[in-house]
Amino acid sequence: MPVKDRVEMRKLPVEKRIRSFEEVALGYTEEEAIQEAKRCLQCPPRPCVQGCPVGIEIPRFIKKIAEGDFLSAYKIIKERNAIPAITGRVCPQEHQCEGVCVLNKLKKPTAIGALERFVADWALKEGVAKELAEKEIANRPSNGNIKVAVVGSGPAGITVAADLAKLGYEVTMFEALHKPGGVLMYGIPEFRLPKRIVEYEIDYLRRLGVDIETNVLIGRTYTIKDLLEDGYKAVFLGTGAGTPKFPGIPGETLVNIYSANEFLTRVNLMKAYLFPQYDTPIKIGKRVAVIGGGNVAMDAARTAVRLGAEEVYILYRRTEEEMPARREEVINAKEEGVKFQLLTQPIRFIGNKDDILTGIECIRMQLGEPDATGRRKPIPVPGSEFIFEADTAIIAIGAHPNPLIARTTPEIKVDEEGRVITDSELRTSMKRVYAAGDIVLGEATVIEAMGTGRRASQTIHRDISEGRI
Amino acid sequence: MRQLFRLNEIVEKKELAPRIKEIKVYNPRIAAKARAGQFVIVKVGEEGERIPLTIADWDREKGLITIVFQEVGVSTYKLGRLGVGDVITDVVGPLGNPSEIEKFGTVVCVGGGVGIAAIYPMAKELKKAGNRVISIIGARNKDLLIYEEEMRRVSDELRITTDDGSKGRKGFVSDELRDLLNSGLKVDRVIAVGPAIMMKTCADVTRPFNVKTIVSLNSLMLCGMGMCGACRVEVGGKTRFVCVDGPDFDAHQVNFDVLIKRLNAYKAEEQLALKRFLEVKA
């Protein structure tokens, strides 16, 4: 019997997309979800579960969808994943669960991400997430009012806070910005991850009894020592890789050059697209160059389209094949008119007399031998320099771990890249302090951050309950 | 009995000069940690922008921080409209590295405009650390000169300049600084805080004398915690972030032209927003 085609999620039409920040992917109807769920072979080796950094029991929840029992499906996902409405939208499934799905051999893997999202959205709509949280609270063990501090409210912090709250700890989560959610709030745009969904998942944490304190920068407002002396039995660091990298080439301080973090924060967190109703402005030129080839670069480019730029280009030093962005986001970007200028490396930013960006001197690249990451290394083609005209540049070439904790807490050892060094169970070099997510991994995905967060919360629970700390 | 306030409640408010206001805000956690040279990021209302403001003073006992600001754009106007008993939506801090406070010997503290409120805690701490503090403060005219008494209290010597000569010497603080250095006095360190152009001129004045000069930079800022890079400046030929690498830098290494041009990046938007704000609220 031939394998049926995947049921693809409906998307907002392009002409509507490029004028609004509405979510692009529309999700499945109940019928579509059941139809897609029935494609899952329920194969015994279950490679997808191994492919999931948090080990969701994927075939089990898909089976429940196929049976029309969405509530059971939701409960199965929630056992392992605190924020399925988010991961269903932003996970790079093609490199994880769907990448190892047996049907992927026929290029038709089960649409696990879309199904996860369907279940989470259904739960949100039906209000069952709230009930489930209340049940969790009622049934949670008492852990003698032991206080644990979670620093950072992004994916790693959310996972640890939810896990420990369910285990009966009194969790306080500290966020330096004025809204919790970390990169989910300031980084990923509305059209890919609506903020109401992030707020809903944060609200679930509150229902679990997590106390969330915004506007507290750990390292400055309180030090880690303060927290440990203030009665917190353990401190978890999930401060992420939030410091943008700059290429270190001439002219990078010119006006109208943004880091992707700044550009996206202005738009997502500060709602600069609603200026002047909102006070934070943003400049968008006619011809925008986004430098980089990851998800953040796609987010920035697609945001620039929506802000009204006439032409938006991705400048990337390798080819499309090596791009780290999710396939789906590359397709979305192309559909929305983003152009790709590949094998191109900026070497200098050029400005006018007022130091306003007018162009980028670039050099053509060619691919050489594979490097440490297994991707073919880009090599400059001598004499191929050219000027790429642009009045706005957005730099999306990655981020470093935030240096503040390391600078203010010398007891916590970091490597030469600024990543916090931990043992295999995510203990840092400072007693009672644990870390996970991008502050340990460097730059990873939402779900990888959550996966390490899960391991950290297990270690914290074990160390406390076995009296090690 | 100690009165309890809500977090970020304004408990005192004073108009120091036309458009220049001083507020005391209840935030014990910031007051407990604040040190000279540090700042807070303030946001007023849901639609508000995040803006950096220097912590001019603090009272650890009462849990208060003092902020001095000039109404120049929508955000500072919004802040200026809040009164005693109002709560500022968001205040985070203390941010930035504290100023280096040691016994250097003779230190000249130069403050221009609202920058005087920022130089005040530095002068105070430097005095406490045993330095001989000579302060030079200036404003456009005598009505705009703030913190004169405060500065007098923490300085061994206070000199005043105004652009129009309505008080003290007619001229700029940098003129007074040049004369002081020309007089042959041995100065171990100069600290200058004020408008970017004033700090640039002070750096030019001290350079030939080879006196270590520190400036506290006031770049545009968004996050204030090293996450966005909006505040980046060029120091010693390298890109640095004011919020986590500064705000204090060696004045002789700072590229002030870049700073000034970046400060003007949103001039048109700022004017549009202010015009709209004043029309709506009028």
GROMACS .gro file of C-alpha atoms in nm, chain A residues 44-446:
model
  403
   44PRO     CA    1   0.813  -0.069   1.762
   45PRO     CA    2   1.166   0.081   1.752
   46ARG     CA    3   1.017   0.432   1.808
   47PRO     CA    4   1.320   0.628   1.675
   48CYS     CA    5   1.125   0.952   1.720
   49VAL     CA    6   1.132   0.923   2.101
   50GLN     CA    7   1.512   0.899   2.088
   51GLY     CA    8   1.517   1.191   1.845
   52CYS     CA    9   1.333   1.413   2.092
   53PRO     CA   10   1.563   1.597   2.336
   54VAL     CA   11   1.298   1.572   2.609
   55GLY     CA   12   1.188   1.219   2.518
   56ILE     CA   13   0.819   1.279   2.452
   57GLU     CA   14   0.631   0.949   2.406
   58ILE     CA   15   0.549   1.045   2.052
   59PRO     CA   16   0.378   0.731   1.915
   60ARG     CA   17   0.159   0.713   2.227
   61PHE     CA   18   0.025   1.065   2.192
   62ILE     CA   19  -0.020   1.027   1.817
   63LYS     CA   20  -0.222   0.710   1.872
   64LYS     CA   21  -0.454   0.900   2.106
   65ILE     CA   22  -0.505   1.168   1.841
   66ALA     CA   23  -0.589   0.902   1.585
   67GLU     CA   24  -0.852   0.777   1.831
   68GLY     CA   25  -0.987   1.128   1.875
   69ASP     CA   26  -0.885   1.134   2.242
   70PHE     CA   27  -0.708   1.470   2.246
   71LEU     CA   28  -0.710   1.508   2.623
   72SER     CA   29  -0.509   1.189   2.672
   73ALA     CA   30  -0.273   1.298   2.395
   74TYR     CA   31  -0.220   1.629   2.575
   75LYS     CA   32  -0.148   1.461   2.908
   76ILE     CA   33   0.110   1.233   2.745
   77ILE     CA   34   0.295   1.529   2.593
   78LYS     CA   35   0.279   1.728   2.916
   79GLU     CA   36   0.451   1.445   3.107
   80ARG     CA   37   0.773   1.541   2.931
   81ASN     CA   38   0.722   1.890   2.791
   82ALA     CA   39   0.596   2.193   2.982
   83ILE     CA   40   0.541   2.410   2.674
   84PRO     CA   41   0.411   2.204   2.379
   85ALA     CA   42   0.230   2.496   2.214
   86ILE     CA   43   0.571   2.659   2.180
   87THR     CA   44   0.788   2.362   2.081
   88GLY     CA   45   0.523   2.244   1.835
   89ARG     CA   46   0.587   2.573   1.657
   90VAL     CA   47   0.960   2.632   1.687
   91CYS     CA   48   1.136   2.294   1.709
   92PRO     CA   49   1.351   2.199   1.409
   93GLN     CA   50   1.161   1.871   1.377
   94GLU     CA   51   1.337   1.781   1.053
   95HIS     CA   52   1.660   1.741   1.252
   96GLN     CA   53   1.494   1.570   1.546
   97CYS     CA   54   1.184   1.349   1.571
   98GLU     CA   55   1.075   1.379   1.208
   99GLY     CA   56   1.431   1.344   1.084
  100VAL     CA   57   1.453   0.992   1.228
  101CYS     CA   58   1.093   0.888   1.154
  102VAL     CA   59   1.096   0.569   0.944
  103LEU     CA   60   0.867   0.738   0.694
  104ASN     CA   61   1.137   0.996   0.636
  105LYS     CA   62   1.306   0.738   0.413
  106LEU     CA   63   1.023   0.814   0.172
  107LYS     CA   64   1.052   1.188   0.252
  108LYS     CA   65   0.709   1.170   0.410
  109PRO     CA   66   0.772   1.167   0.787
  110THR     CA   67   0.474   1.195   1.019
  111ALA     CA   68   0.411   1.565   1.091
  112ILE     CA   69   0.494   1.528   1.460
  113GLY     CA   70   0.546   1.899   1.520
  114ALA     CA   71   0.215   1.995   1.365
  115LEU     CA   72   0.039   1.725   1.570
  116GLU     CA   73   0.204   1.842   1.893
  117ARG     CA   74   0.096   2.195   1.817
  118PHE     CA   75  -0.257   2.081   1.737
  119VAL     CA   76  -0.294   1.907   2.072
  120ALA     CA   77  -0.151   2.200   2.266
  121ASP     CA   78  -0.374   2.451   2.088
  122TRP     CA   79  -0.675   2.229   2.145
  123ALA     CA   80  -0.594   2.215   2.518
  124LEU     CA   81  -0.554   2.589   2.527
  125LYS     CA   82  -0.887   2.644   2.353
  126GLU     CA   83  -1.069   2.394   2.576
  127GLY     CA   84  -0.915   2.532   2.892
  128VAL     CA   85  -0.788   2.191   3.003
  129ALA     CA   86  -0.434   2.321   3.060
  130LYS     CA   87  -0.569   2.518   3.354
  131GLU     CA   88  -0.744   2.215   3.503
  132LEU     CA   89  -0.435   2.005   3.460
  133ALA     CA   90  -0.222   2.263   3.642
  134GLU     CA   91  -0.469   2.272   3.929
  135LYS     CA   92  -0.458   1.894   3.953
  136GLU     CA   93  -0.079   1.899   3.952
  137ILE     CA   94  -0.085   2.146   4.239
  138ALA     CA   95  -0.337   1.944   4.439
  139ASN     CA   96  -0.139   1.623   4.394
  140ARG     CA   97   0.209   1.754   4.435
  141PRO     CA   98   0.422   1.616   4.713
  142SER     CA   99   0.519   1.841   4.999
  143ASN     CA  100   0.886   1.918   4.996
  144GLY     CA  101   0.904   2.105   5.323
  145ASN     CA  102   0.891   2.453   5.167
  146ILE     CA  103   1.235   2.420   5.014
  147LYS     CA  104   1.308   2.727   4.806
  148VAL     CA  105   1.482   2.710   4.469
  149ALA     CA  106   1.577   3.008   4.252
  150VAL     CA  107   1.557   2.990   3.874
  151VAL     CA  108   1.752   3.262   3.695
  152GLY     CA  109   1.620   3.340   3.348
  153SER     CA  110   1.271   3.271   3.218
  154GLY     CA  111   1.347   3.126   2.877
  155PRO     CA  112   1.300   2.763   2.769
  156ALA     CA  113   1.554   2.614   3.013
  157GLY     CA  114   1.426   2.815   3.308
  158ILE     CA  115   1.063   2.736   3.228
  159THR     CA  116   1.138   2.363   3.219
  160VAL     CA  117   1.326   2.365   3.549
  161ALA     CA  118   1.065   2.584   3.719
  162ALA     CA  119   0.778   2.361   3.605
  163ASP     CA  120   0.959   2.038   3.699
  164LEU     CA  121   1.057   2.157   4.046
  165ALA     CA  122   0.720   2.317   4.118
  166LYS     CA  123   0.552   1.986   4.037
  167LEU     CA  124   0.791   1.816   4.277
  168GLY     CA  125   0.675   2.044   4.553
  169TYR     CA  126   0.953   2.302   4.569
  170GLU     CA  127   0.887   2.671   4.618
  171VAL     CA  128   1.024   2.817   4.299
  172THR     CA  129   1.107   3.181   4.236
  173MET     CA  130   1.196   3.271   3.880
  174PHE     CA  131   1.397   3.587   3.812
  175GLU     CA  132   1.380   3.770   3.480
  176ALA     CA  133   1.590   4.076   3.399
  177LEU     CA  134   1.355   4.219   3.136
  178HIS     CA  135   1.010   4.353   3.216
  179LYS     CA  136   0.831   4.049   3.073
  180PRO     CA  137   0.905   3.680   3.130
  181GLY     CA  138   0.972   3.435   2.848
  182GLY     CA  139   1.328   3.515   2.747
  183VAL     CA  140   1.399   3.455   2.380
  184LEU     CA  141   1.040   3.335   2.330
  185MET     CA  142   0.927   3.686   2.414
  186TYR     CA  143   1.197   3.916   2.278
  187GLY     CA  144   1.341   3.702   1.999
  188ILE     CA  145   1.094   3.486   1.811
  189PRO     CA  146   0.846   3.700   1.615
  190GLU     CA  147   0.472   3.709   1.661
  191PHE     CA  148   0.407   3.558   1.316
  192ARG     CA  149   0.595   3.244   1.415
  193LEU     CA  150   0.508   3.230   1.784
  194PRO     CA  151   0.217   3.449   1.900
  195LYS     CA  152   0.297   3.616   2.230
  196ARG     CA  153  -0.042   3.518   2.373
  197ILE     CA  154   0.079   3.158   2.358
  198VAL     CA  155   0.396   3.240   2.547
  199GLU     CA  156   0.189   3.430   2.802
  200TYR     CA  157  -0.044   3.133   2.835
  201GLU     CA  158   0.243   2.893   2.903
  202ILE     CA  159   0.393   3.139   3.153
  203ASP     CA  160   0.054   3.159   3.319
  204TYR     CA  161   0.063   2.780   3.354
  205LEU     CA  162   0.385   2.821   3.554
  206ARG     CA  163   0.214   3.072   3.782
  207ARG     CA  164  -0.070   2.826   3.835
  208LEU     CA  165   0.188   2.570   3.938
  209GLY     CA  166   0.284   2.816   4.211
  210VAL     CA  167   0.598   2.958   4.054
  211ASP     CA  168   0.665   3.312   4.173
  212ILE     CA  169   0.795   3.522   3.881
  213GLU     CA  170   0.996   3.836   3.958
  214THR     CA  171   1.067   4.057   3.658
  215ASN     CA  172   1.313   4.349   3.648
  216VAL     CA  173   1.571   4.162   3.855
  217LEU     CA  174   1.913   4.124   3.698
  218ILE     CA  175   2.102   3.853   3.880
  219GLY     CA  176   2.463   3.955   3.917
  220ARG     CA  177   2.355   4.314   3.980
  221THR     CA  178   2.022   4.341   4.166
  222TYR     CA  179   2.107   4.027   4.363
  223THR     CA  180   2.420   3.821   4.336
  224ILE     CA  181   2.412   3.444   4.333
  225LYS     CA  182   2.564   3.453   4.679
  226ASP     CA  183   2.277   3.673   4.797
  227LEU     CA  184   2.030   3.412   4.675
  228LEU     CA  185   2.212   3.126   4.845
  229GLU     CA  186   2.231   3.322   5.169
  230ASP     CA  187   1.871   3.431   5.138
  231GLY     CA  188   1.737   3.081   5.191
  232TYR     CA  189   1.740   2.938   4.842
  233LYS     CA  190   1.865   2.584   4.868
  234ALA     CA  191   1.973   2.574   4.505
  235VAL     CA  192   2.012   2.821   4.221
  236PHE     CA  193   1.955   2.727   3.860
  237LEU     CA  194   2.113   2.940   3.587
  238GLY     CA  195   1.933   2.955   3.256
  239THR     CA  196   2.055   3.293   3.139
  240GLY     CA  197   2.103   3.190   2.778
  241ALA     CA  198   2.326   3.304   2.497
  242GLY     CA  199   2.201   3.656   2.478
  243THR     CA  200   2.499   3.866   2.379
  244PRO     CA  201   2.504   3.930   2.005
  245LYS     CA  202   2.817   3.862   1.804
  246PHE     CA  203   2.942   4.134   1.575
  247PRO     CA  204   3.166   4.045   1.282
  248GLY     CA  205   3.447   4.275   1.401
  249ILE     CA  206   3.479   4.449   1.065
  250PRO     CA  207   3.517   4.823   1.000
  251GLY     CA  208   3.205   5.035   1.027
  252GLU     CA  209   2.993   4.812   1.247
  253THR     CA  210   2.896   5.105   1.472
  254LEU     CA  211   2.738   5.297   1.180
  255VAL     CA  212   2.380   5.412   1.216
  256ASN     CA  213   2.110   5.170   1.088
  257ILE     CA  214   2.313   4.859   1.160
  258TYR     CA  215   2.132   4.642   1.411
  259SER     CA  216   2.213   4.321   1.584
  260ALA     CA  217   1.925   4.080   1.521
  261ASN     CA  218   1.863   4.085   1.896
  262GLU     CA  219   1.817   4.460   1.898
  263PHE     CA  220   1.603   4.459   1.584
  264LEU     CA  221   1.380   4.178   1.707
  265THR     CA  222   1.359   4.310   2.064
  266ARG     CA  223   1.245   4.648   1.939
  267VAL     CA  224   0.974   4.481   1.732
  268ASN     CA  225   0.866   4.187   1.951
  269LEU     CA  226   0.912   4.302   2.307
  270MET     CA  227   0.878   4.678   2.260
  271LYS     CA  228   0.622   4.666   1.974
  272ALA     CA  229   0.812   4.920   1.764
  273TYR     CA  230   0.593   4.823   1.468
  274LEU     CA  231   0.318   5.015   1.646
  275PHE     CA  232   0.531   5.333   1.681
  276PRO     CA  233   0.430   5.606   1.762
  277GLN     CA  234   0.146   5.448   1.961
  278TYR     CA  235   0.428   5.264   2.134
  279ASP     CA  236   0.726   5.480   2.222
  280THR     CA  237   1.008   5.262   2.091
  281PRO     CA  238   1.105   5.353   1.734
  282ILE     CA  239   1.263   5.140   1.465
  283LYS     CA  240   1.421   5.241   1.137
  284ILE     CA  241   1.355   5.037   0.832
  285GLY     CA  242   1.515   5.127   0.504
  286LYS     CA  243   1.425   5.043   0.148
  287ARG     CA  244   1.696   4.783   0.098
  288VAL     CA  245   1.773   4.565   0.395
  289ALA     CA  246   2.061   4.320   0.423
  290VAL     CA  247   2.037   4.048   0.686
  291ILE     CA  248   2.370   3.883   0.754
  292GLY     CA  249   2.350   3.517   0.856
  293GLY     CA  250   2.169   3.197   0.764
  294GLY     CA  251   2.003   3.072   1.081
  295ASN     CA  252   1.650   3.093   1.216
  296VAL     CA  253   1.722   3.432   1.369
  297ALA     CA  254   1.829   3.564   1.028
  298MET     CA  255   1.504   3.436   0.874
  299ASP     CA  256   1.304   3.593   1.159
  300ALA     CA  257   1.477   3.927   1.106
  301ALA     CA  258   1.433   3.918   0.727
  302ARG     CA  259   1.065   3.830   0.747
  303THR     CA  260   1.014   4.099   1.010
  304ALA     CA  261   1.181   4.354   0.780
  305VAL     CA  262   0.938   4.255   0.502
  306ARG     CA  263   0.645   4.319   0.733
  307LEU     CA  264   0.782   4.655   0.842
  308GLY     CA  265   0.762   4.766   0.481
  309ALA     CA  266   1.113   4.728   0.339
  310GLU     CA  267   1.106   4.721  -0.039
  311GLU     CA  268   1.382   4.465  -0.078
  312VAL     CA  269   1.515   4.226   0.182
  313TYR     CA  270   1.823   4.013   0.126
  314ILE     CA  271   1.987   3.735   0.320
  315LEU     CA  272   2.365   3.755   0.289
  316TYR     CA  273   2.513   3.417   0.373
  317ARG     CA  274   2.868   3.297   0.327
  318ARG     CA  275   2.785   2.937   0.236
  319THR     CA  276   2.507   2.791   0.021
  320GLU     CA  277   2.147   2.716   0.103
  321GLU     CA  278   2.237   2.356   0.178
  322GLU     CA  279   2.454   2.454   0.476
  323MET     CA  280   2.202   2.702   0.618
  324PRO     CA  281   2.123   2.620   0.978
  325ALA     CA  282   1.770   2.765   0.954
  326ARG     CA  283   1.466   2.536   0.963
  327ARG     CA  284   1.366   2.435   0.613
  328GLU     CA  285   1.014   2.566   0.667
  329GLU     CA  286   1.140   2.912   0.760
  330VAL     CA  287   1.358   2.932   0.449
  331ILE     CA  288   1.054   2.843   0.238
  332ASN     CA  289   0.837   3.096   0.421
  333ALA     CA  290   1.100   3.366   0.373
  334LYS     CA  291   1.125   3.296   0.001
  335GLU     CA  292   0.748   3.296  -0.040
  336GLU     CA  293   0.740   3.636   0.127
  337GLY     CA  294   0.990   3.777  -0.120
  338VAL     CA  295   1.316   3.756   0.074
  339LYS     CA  296   1.606   3.720  -0.171
  340PHE     CA  297   1.912   3.510  -0.105
  341GLN     CA  298   2.259   3.638  -0.180
  342LEU     CA  299   2.467   3.329  -0.112
  343LEU     CA  300   2.843   3.268  -0.090
  344THR     CA  301   2.876   3.629   0.020
  345GLN     CA  302   3.080   3.757   0.313
  346PRO     CA  303   3.068   4.120   0.434
  347ILE     CA  304   3.411   4.271   0.494
  348ARG     CA  305   3.334   4.637   0.558
  349PHE     CA  306   3.034   4.860   0.624
  350ILE     CA  307   3.026   5.187   0.433
  351GLY     CA  308   2.855   5.503   0.554
  352ASN     CA  309   2.792   5.858   0.434
  353LYS     CA  310   2.923   6.173   0.601
  354ASP     CA  311   2.667   6.137   0.880
  355ASP     CA  312   2.781   5.782   0.947
  356ILE     CA  313   2.459   5.639   0.810
  357LEU     CA  314   2.491   5.306   0.633
  358THR     CA  315   2.487   5.316   0.253
  359GLY     CA  316   2.645   4.987   0.156
  360ILE     CA  317   2.842   4.680   0.249
  361GLU     CA  318   3.164   4.578   0.086
  362CYS     CA  319   3.147   4.201   0.038
  363ILE     CA  320   3.366   3.927  -0.102
  364ARG     CA  321   3.250   3.620  -0.290
  365MET     CA  322   3.315   3.284  -0.130
  366GLN     CA  323   3.360   2.930  -0.257
  367LEU     CA  324   3.322   2.608  -0.064
  368GLY     CA  325   3.629   2.411   0.033
  369GLU     CA  326   3.681   2.104   0.250
  370PRO     CA  327   3.439   2.021   0.536
  371ASP     CA  328   3.525   2.192   0.867
  372ALA     CA  329   3.476   2.077   1.227
  373THR     CA  330   3.098   2.110   1.195
  374GLY     CA  331   3.100   1.884   0.890
  375ARG     CA  332   2.990   2.167   0.664
  376ARG     CA  333   3.209   2.272   0.375
  377LYS     CA  334   3.425   2.563   0.472
  378PRO     CA  335   3.373   2.891   0.286
  379ILE     CA  336   3.691   3.039   0.135
  380PRO     CA  337   3.716   3.394  -0.007
  381VAL     CA  338   3.763   3.424  -0.382
  382PRO     CA  339   4.055   3.666  -0.429
  383GLY     CA  340   3.971   3.985  -0.612
  384SER     CA  341   3.595   3.928  -0.602
  385GLU     CA  342   3.511   4.222  -0.376
  386PHE     CA  343   3.196   4.415  -0.460
  387ILE     CA  344   2.970   4.672  -0.300
  388PHE     CA  345   2.625   4.558  -0.191
  389GLU     CA  346   2.399   4.860  -0.156
  390ALA     CA  347   2.192   4.862   0.160
  391ASP     CA  348   2.049   5.126   0.392
  392THR     CA  349   1.978   4.888   0.678
  393ALA     CA  350   2.186   4.593   0.795
  394ILE     CA  351   2.084   4.335   1.052
  395ILE     CA  352   2.359   4.116   1.190
  396ALA     CA  353   2.241   3.764   1.274
  397ILE     CA  354   2.563   3.569   1.302
  398GLY     CA  355   2.498   3.425   1.646
  399ALA     CA  356   2.537   3.513   2.011
  400HIS     CA  357   2.771   3.458   2.303
  401PRO     CA  358   2.662   3.353   2.650
  402ASN     CA  359   2.577   3.657   2.858
  403PRO     CA  360   2.899   3.752   3.042
  404LEU     CA  361   2.742   3.910   3.348
  405ILE     CA  362   2.712   3.608   3.576
  406ALA     CA  363   3.070   3.500   3.509
  407ARG     CA  364   3.200   3.852   3.567
  408THR     CA  365   3.014   3.897   3.893
  409THR     CA  366   3.056   3.541   4.024
  410PRO     CA  367   3.417   3.427   3.987
  411GLU     CA  368   3.334   3.099   4.166
  412ILE     CA  369   3.147   2.987   3.856
  413LYS     CA  370   3.397   2.860   3.600
  414VAL     CA  371   3.342   2.930   3.233
  415ASP     CA  372   3.527   2.812   2.923
  416GLU     CA  373   3.705   3.035   2.672
  417GLU     CA  374   3.375   3.094   2.490
  418GLY     CA  375   3.211   3.210   2.810
  419ARG     CA  376   2.997   2.898   2.851
  420VAL     CA  377   2.940   2.781   3.207
  421ILE     CA  378   3.131   2.460   3.273
  422THR     CA  379   2.924   2.187   3.438
  423ASP     CA  380   2.971   1.821   3.522
  424SER     CA  381   2.769   1.563   3.329
  425GLU     CA  382   2.474   1.622   3.562
  426LEU     CA  383   2.479   2.000   3.512
  427ARG     CA  384   2.633   2.106   3.842
  428THR     CA  385   2.852   2.416   3.806
  429SER     CA  386   3.183   2.466   3.989
  430MET     CA  387   2.994   2.654   4.262
  431LYS     CA  388   2.816   2.438   4.514
  432ARG     CA  389   2.434   2.447   4.501
  433VAL     CA  390   2.445   2.620   4.162
  434TYR     CA  391   2.331   2.441   3.846
  435ALA     CA  392   2.309   2.553   3.485
  436ALA     CA  393   2.155   2.442   3.157
  437GLY     CA  394   2.039   2.574   2.822
  438ASP     CA  395   2.244   2.805   2.605
  439ILE     CA  396   2.457   2.936   2.892
  440VAL     CA  397   2.605   2.583   2.895
  441LEU     CA  398   2.549   2.471   2.535
  442GLY     CA  399   2.648   2.790   2.356
  443GLU     CA  400   2.382   2.820   2.092
  444ALA     CA  401   2.120   2.554   2.072
  445THR     CA  402   1.751   2.515   2.005
  446VAL     CA  403   1.458   2.575   2.238
   0.00000   0.00000   0.00000
